[in-house]
Short mmCIF file of C-alpha atoms in Angstrom, two decimals:
data_model
loop_
_atom_site.label_atom_id
_atom_site.label_comp_id
_atom_site.label_asym_id
_atom_site.label_seq_id
_atom_site.Cartn_x
_atom_site.Cartn_y
_atom_site.Cartn_z
CA MET A 1 20.84 -12.75 -4.54
CA LEU A 2 18.51 -11.66 -1.77
CA HIS A 3 18.84 -13.18 1.68
CA TYR A 4 15.64 -13.84 3.59
CA ILE A 5 15.38 -13.84 7.35
CA LEU A 6 11.80 -15.14 7.74
CA GLY A 7 11.55 -16.31 4.15
CA ASP A 8 13.51 -19.45 5.01
CA ILE A 9 10.75 -20.65 7.33
CA MET A 10 7.67 -18.56 6.47
CA ASN A 11 6.12 -17.57 3.17
CA LYS A 12 4.26 -14.30 2.61
CA TYR A 13 0.91 -15.85 3.57
CA ASP A 14 2.37 -17.18 6.82
CA VAL A 15 3.73 -13.73 7.64
CA LEU A 16 0.41 -12.07 6.76
CA LYS A 17 -1.46 -14.42 9.08
CA GLU A 18 1.10 -14.55 11.88
CA TYR A 19 1.70 -10.81 12.20
CA TYR A 20 -1.46 -9.19 10.83
CA GLY A 21 -4.15 -11.82 11.29
CA TYR A 22 -5.35 -11.83 7.67
CA ASP A 23 -5.76 -14.78 5.33
CA ASP A 24 -5.72 -12.94 1.99
CA PHE A 25 -4.12 -9.91 0.43
CA ARG A 26 -6.13 -6.94 -0.87
CA GLY A 27 -6.04 -5.32 -4.28
CA ILE A 28 -2.49 -5.03 -5.64
CA GLN A 29 -0.77 -5.79 -2.33
CA GLU A 30 0.40 -9.26 -3.36
CA GLU A 31 1.76 -8.12 -6.74
CA CYS A 32 3.75 -5.33 -5.08
CA ILE A 33 5.08 -7.65 -2.36
CA ASP A 34 6.19 -10.20 -4.96
CA SER A 35 7.97 -7.48 -6.93
CA ILE A 36 9.85 -6.25 -3.86
CA LEU A 37 10.80 -9.77 -2.75
CA GLU A 38 12.11 -10.44 -6.26
CA GLY A 39 14.51 -7.53 -5.75
CA ASN A 40 12.79 -5.03 -8.05
CA ASP A 41 12.61 -1.32 -7.39
CA THR A 42 8.86 -0.80 -7.17
CA ILE A 43 6.31 2.02 -7.35
CA CYS A 44 2.87 1.30 -5.86
CA VAL A 45 0.02 3.74 -6.42
CA MET A 46 -2.54 2.70 -3.87
CA ALA A 47 -5.58 4.48 -2.45
CA THR A 48 -5.46 5.69 1.14
CA GLY A 49 -6.66 2.80 3.27
CA GLY A 50 -5.54 0.27 0.66
CA GLY A 51 -2.92 -1.28 2.94
CA LYS A 52 0.31 0.41 1.87
CA SER A 53 2.11 -0.25 5.15
CA VAL A 54 1.50 -4.01 5.02
CA THR A 55 2.78 -4.03 1.44
CA PHE A 56 6.27 -2.90 2.42
CA GLN A 57 6.31 -4.28 5.96
CA ILE A 58 5.90 -7.92 4.88
CA PRO A 59 9.00 -7.77 2.65
CA GLY A 60 10.75 -5.89 5.45
CA LEU A 61 10.00 -8.76 7.83
CA MET A 62 11.12 -11.38 5.34
CA LEU A 63 14.32 -9.72 4.14
CA ASP A 64 17.51 -9.70 6.15
CA GLY A 65 18.58 -6.28 7.32
CA LEU A 66 16.91 -2.95 8.02
CA THR A 67 13.94 -1.41 6.22
CA LEU A 68 14.35 2.35 6.24
CA VAL A 69 11.05 4.21 5.78
CA ILE A 70 11.17 7.88 4.74
CA SER A 71 7.98 9.77 5.49
CA PRO A 72 7.06 13.46 5.83
CA LEU A 73 4.35 12.76 8.42
CA ILE A 74 5.33 12.48 12.09
CA SER A 75 1.91 11.23 13.19
CA LEU A 76 2.02 8.46 10.58
CA MET A 77 5.52 7.41 11.63
CA ASN A 78 4.60 7.28 15.30
CA ASP A 79 1.41 5.36 14.57
CA GLN A 80 3.09 2.73 12.40
CA VAL A 81 5.94 2.20 14.86
CA LEU A 82 3.42 1.74 17.66
CA ASN A 83 1.49 -0.81 15.60
CA LEU A 84 4.68 -2.72 14.74
CA LYS A 85 5.67 -2.87 18.40
CA LYS A 86 2.21 -4.25 19.24
CA ILE A 87 2.90 -7.22 16.96
CA LYS A 88 6.35 -7.72 18.59
CA VAL A 89 8.44 -6.25 15.76
CA CYS A 90 11.50 -4.18 16.66
CA ALA A 91 10.79 -0.76 15.14
CA GLY A 92 11.64 2.83 15.92
CA THR A 93 11.47 6.40 14.75
CA ILE A 94 13.60 9.45 15.25
CA ASN A 95 11.75 12.70 14.70
CA SER A 96 11.26 16.07 16.36
CA ASN A 97 8.93 14.48 18.94
CA THR A 98 11.44 11.79 19.96
CA ASP A 99 13.01 12.38 23.38
CA GLU A 100 16.69 11.69 24.14
CA TYR A 101 16.02 8.44 26.00
CA GLU A 102 13.95 6.97 23.17
CA GLU A 103 16.44 8.13 20.54
CA SER A 104 19.28 6.52 22.50
CA ASN A 105 17.42 3.20 22.59
CA VAL A 106 16.68 3.33 18.86
CA ILE A 107 20.36 3.99 18.09
CA LYS A 108 21.38 1.08 20.34
CA ASP A 109 19.00 -1.23 18.48
CA ILE A 110 20.39 -0.05 15.14
CA LYS A 111 23.98 -0.70 16.21
CA ALA A 112 23.03 -4.11 17.61
CA GLU A 113 21.32 -4.94 14.28
CA LYS A 114 18.07 -5.62 16.13
CA LEU A 115 15.94 -2.95 14.48
CA LYS A 116 13.83 -4.13 11.53
CA PHE A 117 12.10 -0.82 10.70
CA LEU A 118 13.34 2.74 11.15
CA TYR A 119 11.06 5.65 10.26
CA LEU A 120 12.71 9.00 9.46
CA SER A 121 11.78 12.27 7.82
CA PRO A 122 13.87 13.18 4.76
CA GLU A 123 15.37 16.03 6.76
CA ARG A 124 16.58 13.66 9.52
CA LEU A 125 17.98 11.27 6.93
CA LEU A 126 20.20 14.06 5.62
CA ASN A 127 21.51 14.96 9.07
CA PRO A 128 25.22 13.89 9.08
CA LYS A 129 24.80 12.24 12.50
CA TYR A 130 22.16 9.81 11.28
CA GLU A 131 23.55 9.46 7.78
CA LYS A 132 26.87 8.14 9.11
CA LEU A 133 25.08 5.66 11.38
CA LEU A 134 22.82 4.37 8.62
CA LEU A 135 25.55 4.00 6.03
CA GLU A 136 27.11 1.40 8.33
CA CYS A 137 23.87 -0.63 8.35
CA ASN A 138 22.65 -3.42 6.11
CA ILE A 139 19.70 -1.60 4.52
CA SER A 140 17.71 -4.19 2.59
CA GLN A 141 14.81 -1.91 1.62
CA LEU A 142 14.44 1.85 1.42
CA VAL A 143 10.78 2.90 1.41
CA LEU A 144 9.63 6.32 0.30
CA ASP A 145 6.14 6.91 1.60
CA GLU A 146 4.19 9.83 0.13
CA SER A 147 6.65 9.62 -2.78
CA HIS A 148 4.63 12.13 -4.83
CA CYS A 149 6.67 14.65 -2.79
CA LEU A 150 9.41 13.96 -5.35
CA SER A 151 7.39 15.81 -7.98
CA GLN A 152 6.56 19.48 -8.22
CA TRP A 153 3.22 18.24 -9.56
CA GLY A 154 2.47 16.40 -6.31
CA HIS A 155 0.15 18.12 -3.87
CA ASP A 156 2.75 18.15 -1.08
CA PHE A 157 6.00 19.23 -2.74
CA ARG A 158 8.99 18.64 -0.41
CA PRO A 159 12.38 19.82 -1.76
CA SER A 160 14.24 17.69 0.81
CA TYR A 161 13.00 14.56 -0.96
CA PHE A 162 15.23 15.41 -3.92
CA LYS A 163 18.34 14.95 -1.77
CA ILE A 164 17.48 11.34 -0.89
CA ILE A 165 19.25 10.22 -4.07
CA ASP A 166 22.50 11.61 -2.61
CA PHE A 167 22.12 9.25 0.36
CA ILE A 168 21.27 6.30 -1.89
CA LYS A 169 24.42 6.86 -3.94
CA LYS A 170 26.54 6.55 -0.79
CA ILE A 171 25.13 3.14 0.22
CA ALA A 172 27.71 0.42 -0.49
CA LYS A 173 25.09 -2.16 -1.48
CA LYS A 174 22.08 -0.50 -3.08
CA PRO A 175 18.83 -1.52 -1.34
CA ILE A 176 15.50 -2.23 -2.99
CA ILE A 177 13.72 1.10 -3.50
CA SER A 178 9.97 0.95 -2.79
CA CYS A 179 7.84 4.02 -3.46
CA PHE A 180 4.27 4.41 -2.23
CA THR A 181 1.72 7.10 -2.89
CA ALA A 182 -2.00 7.58 -3.28
CA THR A 183 -1.44 10.56 -5.57
CA ALA A 184 0.44 9.88 -8.80
CA ASP A 185 -0.45 10.32 -12.43
CA ASP A 186 1.97 9.41 -15.23
CA LEU A 187 3.81 12.73 -14.91
CA VAL A 188 4.38 12.28 -11.19
CA ILE A 189 5.57 8.69 -11.72
CA LYS A 190 8.03 9.95 -14.35
CA ASP A 191 9.38 12.49 -11.85
CA ILE A 192 9.77 9.82 -9.16
CA LYS A 193 11.75 7.56 -11.52
CA GLU A 194 14.01 10.37 -12.63
CA ALA A 195 14.60 11.77 -9.14
CA LEU A 196 15.70 8.37 -7.84
CA ASN A 197 17.35 7.13 -11.04
CA ILE A 198 15.37 3.87 -10.99
CA ASN A 199 13.63 1.70 -13.55
CA PRO A 200 10.91 0.24 -11.36
CA LYS A 201 8.04 -2.15 -11.68
CA ILE A 202 4.89 -0.03 -11.47
CA PHE A 203 1.59 -1.12 -9.96
CA LYS A 204 -1.57 0.96 -9.80
CA SER A 205 -4.77 0.16 -7.99
CA SER A 206 -7.88 1.58 -9.55
CA PHE A 207 -9.56 4.44 -7.70
CA ASP A 208 -12.71 4.23 -9.79
CA ALA A 209 -15.06 1.76 -8.14
CA GLY A 210 -18.67 1.91 -9.23
CA ILE A 211 -22.08 0.33 -8.78
CA ILE A 212 -24.40 -0.57 -11.66
CA TYR A 213 -27.98 -1.13 -10.56
CA THR A 214 -30.39 -3.37 -12.48
CA LEU A 215 -34.07 -4.11 -11.93
CA THR A 216 -33.98 -7.91 -12.25
CA ARG A 217 -31.79 -10.82 -11.23
CA LYS A 218 -31.62 -11.95 -14.84
CA ASN A 219 -30.23 -8.60 -15.99
CA THR A 220 -27.76 -8.60 -13.10
CA GLU A 221 -26.36 -11.98 -14.12
CA GLN A 222 -26.23 -11.16 -17.83
CA LEU A 223 -24.52 -7.79 -17.31
CA TYR A 224 -22.10 -9.30 -14.79
CA GLN A 225 -21.09 -11.98 -17.30
CA PHE A 226 -20.68 -9.42 -20.09
CA ILE A 227 -18.43 -7.16 -17.98
CA LYS A 228 -16.42 -10.13 -16.69
CA GLU A 229 -15.76 -11.34 -20.26
CA LYS A 230 -14.38 -7.89 -21.07
CA GLY A 231 -11.66 -8.47 -18.48
CA PHE A 232 -12.89 -6.25 -15.65
CA LYS A 233 -12.83 -7.22 -11.96
CA VAL A 234 -16.54 -7.38 -11.21
CA SER A 235 -18.89 -8.77 -8.56
CA MET A 236 -22.65 -9.23 -8.55
CA TYR A 237 -25.32 -9.13 -5.88
CA HIS A 238 -29.01 -10.01 -5.91
CA GLY A 239 -31.56 -11.62 -3.63
CA GLY A 240 -31.38 -15.00 -5.33
CA LEU A 241 -27.79 -15.68 -4.31
CA GLU A 242 -26.88 -17.78 -1.26
CA ASP A 243 -26.08 -15.69 1.82
CA ASP A 244 -22.43 -16.76 1.92
CA VAL A 245 -22.02 -15.86 -1.78
CA LYS A 246 -23.58 -12.44 -1.19
CA ARG A 247 -21.25 -11.81 1.78
CA LYS A 248 -18.22 -12.90 -0.24
CA ASN A 249 -19.11 -10.71 -3.22
CA GLN A 250 -19.87 -7.70 -1.05
CA ASN A 251 -16.62 -8.05 0.91
CA GLU A 252 -14.55 -8.39 -2.28
CA PHE A 253 -16.04 -5.16 -3.57
CA LEU A 254 -15.63 -3.24 -0.32
CA GLU A 255 -12.03 -4.47 0.04
CA GLY A 256 -11.12 -3.38 -3.48
CA LYS A 257 -10.63 -6.86 -4.92
CA THR A 258 -13.29 -6.04 -7.50
CA MET A 259 -13.96 -2.54 -8.80
CA ILE A 260 -17.47 -2.92 -10.25
CA MET A 261 -20.59 -4.17 -8.50
CA VAL A 262 -23.59 -5.17 -10.62
CA ALA A 263 -26.57 -5.43 -8.31
CA THR A 264 -30.26 -5.14 -7.77
CA ASN A 265 -31.56 -2.73 -5.14
CA SER A 266 -31.17 -5.51 -2.56
CA PHE A 267 -27.48 -4.48 -2.43
CA GLY A 268 -28.56 -1.24 -0.80
CA LEU A 269 -28.41 2.37 -1.96
CA GLY A 270 -26.28 3.78 0.87
CA ILE A 271 -23.04 1.85 0.46
CA ASP A 272 -20.18 3.75 2.14
CA HIS A 273 -17.16 3.08 -0.06
CA LYS A 274 -14.67 5.96 -0.36
CA THR A 275 -13.46 5.02 -3.85
CA ILE A 276 -16.90 4.96 -5.50
CA ARG A 277 -16.83 7.35 -8.47
CA TYR A 278 -20.09 6.50 -10.24
CA VAL A 279 -23.51 4.91 -9.82
CA ILE A 280 -25.35 3.78 -12.97
CA ASN A 281 -29.01 2.81 -13.27
CA TYR A 282 -28.74 0.28 -16.09
CA ASP A 283 -32.49 -0.33 -16.47
CA LEU A 284 -35.12 2.37 -16.84
CA PRO A 285 -37.09 2.65 -13.58
CA GLU A 286 -40.73 1.67 -13.63
CA SER A 287 -41.74 4.98 -12.03
CA VAL A 288 -40.33 8.32 -10.94
CA GLU A 289 -40.60 7.18 -7.32
CA ASP A 290 -37.99 4.46 -7.99
CA LEU A 291 -35.40 7.16 -8.57
CA ALA A 292 -35.80 8.51 -5.03
#
């Protein structure tokens, strides 16, 4: 049975609001958080900018013990630790840029069971000095960021990632294993599962957002309804909607809560959304100039 430290007094929405200032989760964040809090090993395939850090940090705040985050990127580790400290969370990192004074303070916090998040590279994790220290800790969650590094098919193959399983096997009470990546097809996911010997819950956010333009409000509403009935997450936008409805629909699309936008040209033709993969003109234009 999992023991919660904040979970006794705060639910996930309270934590989201209290620490991050948001009212709602984005995309698959909530599903992944629920899976982790239920004690499941979990793989989350989430686009860059989709909120991966929040997805494992909220369980880390709610669970008793230490969340150990393994990452190959020093700049990312330093940035996330800085952001956690800004919201008054005890976090630290030990990497090649960490000076002796800072490392000493991090180790003191670990021994005093004050540290909630520790960020390490896989190479540091395998250093006997740190391995011995960590094996004496209550590790509630072990996070592998950029977990595609566990596959030779990933774009950033890191052999040291394959030795993480040796550390996991030495932990007296196995922690929840959470894997995050923005780069994982079925083959990479298979490699991750095999390398860590886990049978995880798997969640994938779609990377294929698109806009379908129509010429009339009527066609927008009809096409929106058709796509919605097919089970897709879809929004619509046209000039006849109330301003607050238009804002809500636009924000849901830009935040990844819906992956298809059916809209008239009033939605705009220069939407900057990094996951957009297609733009479809559903209706034939009235003239060549309308294609410009």
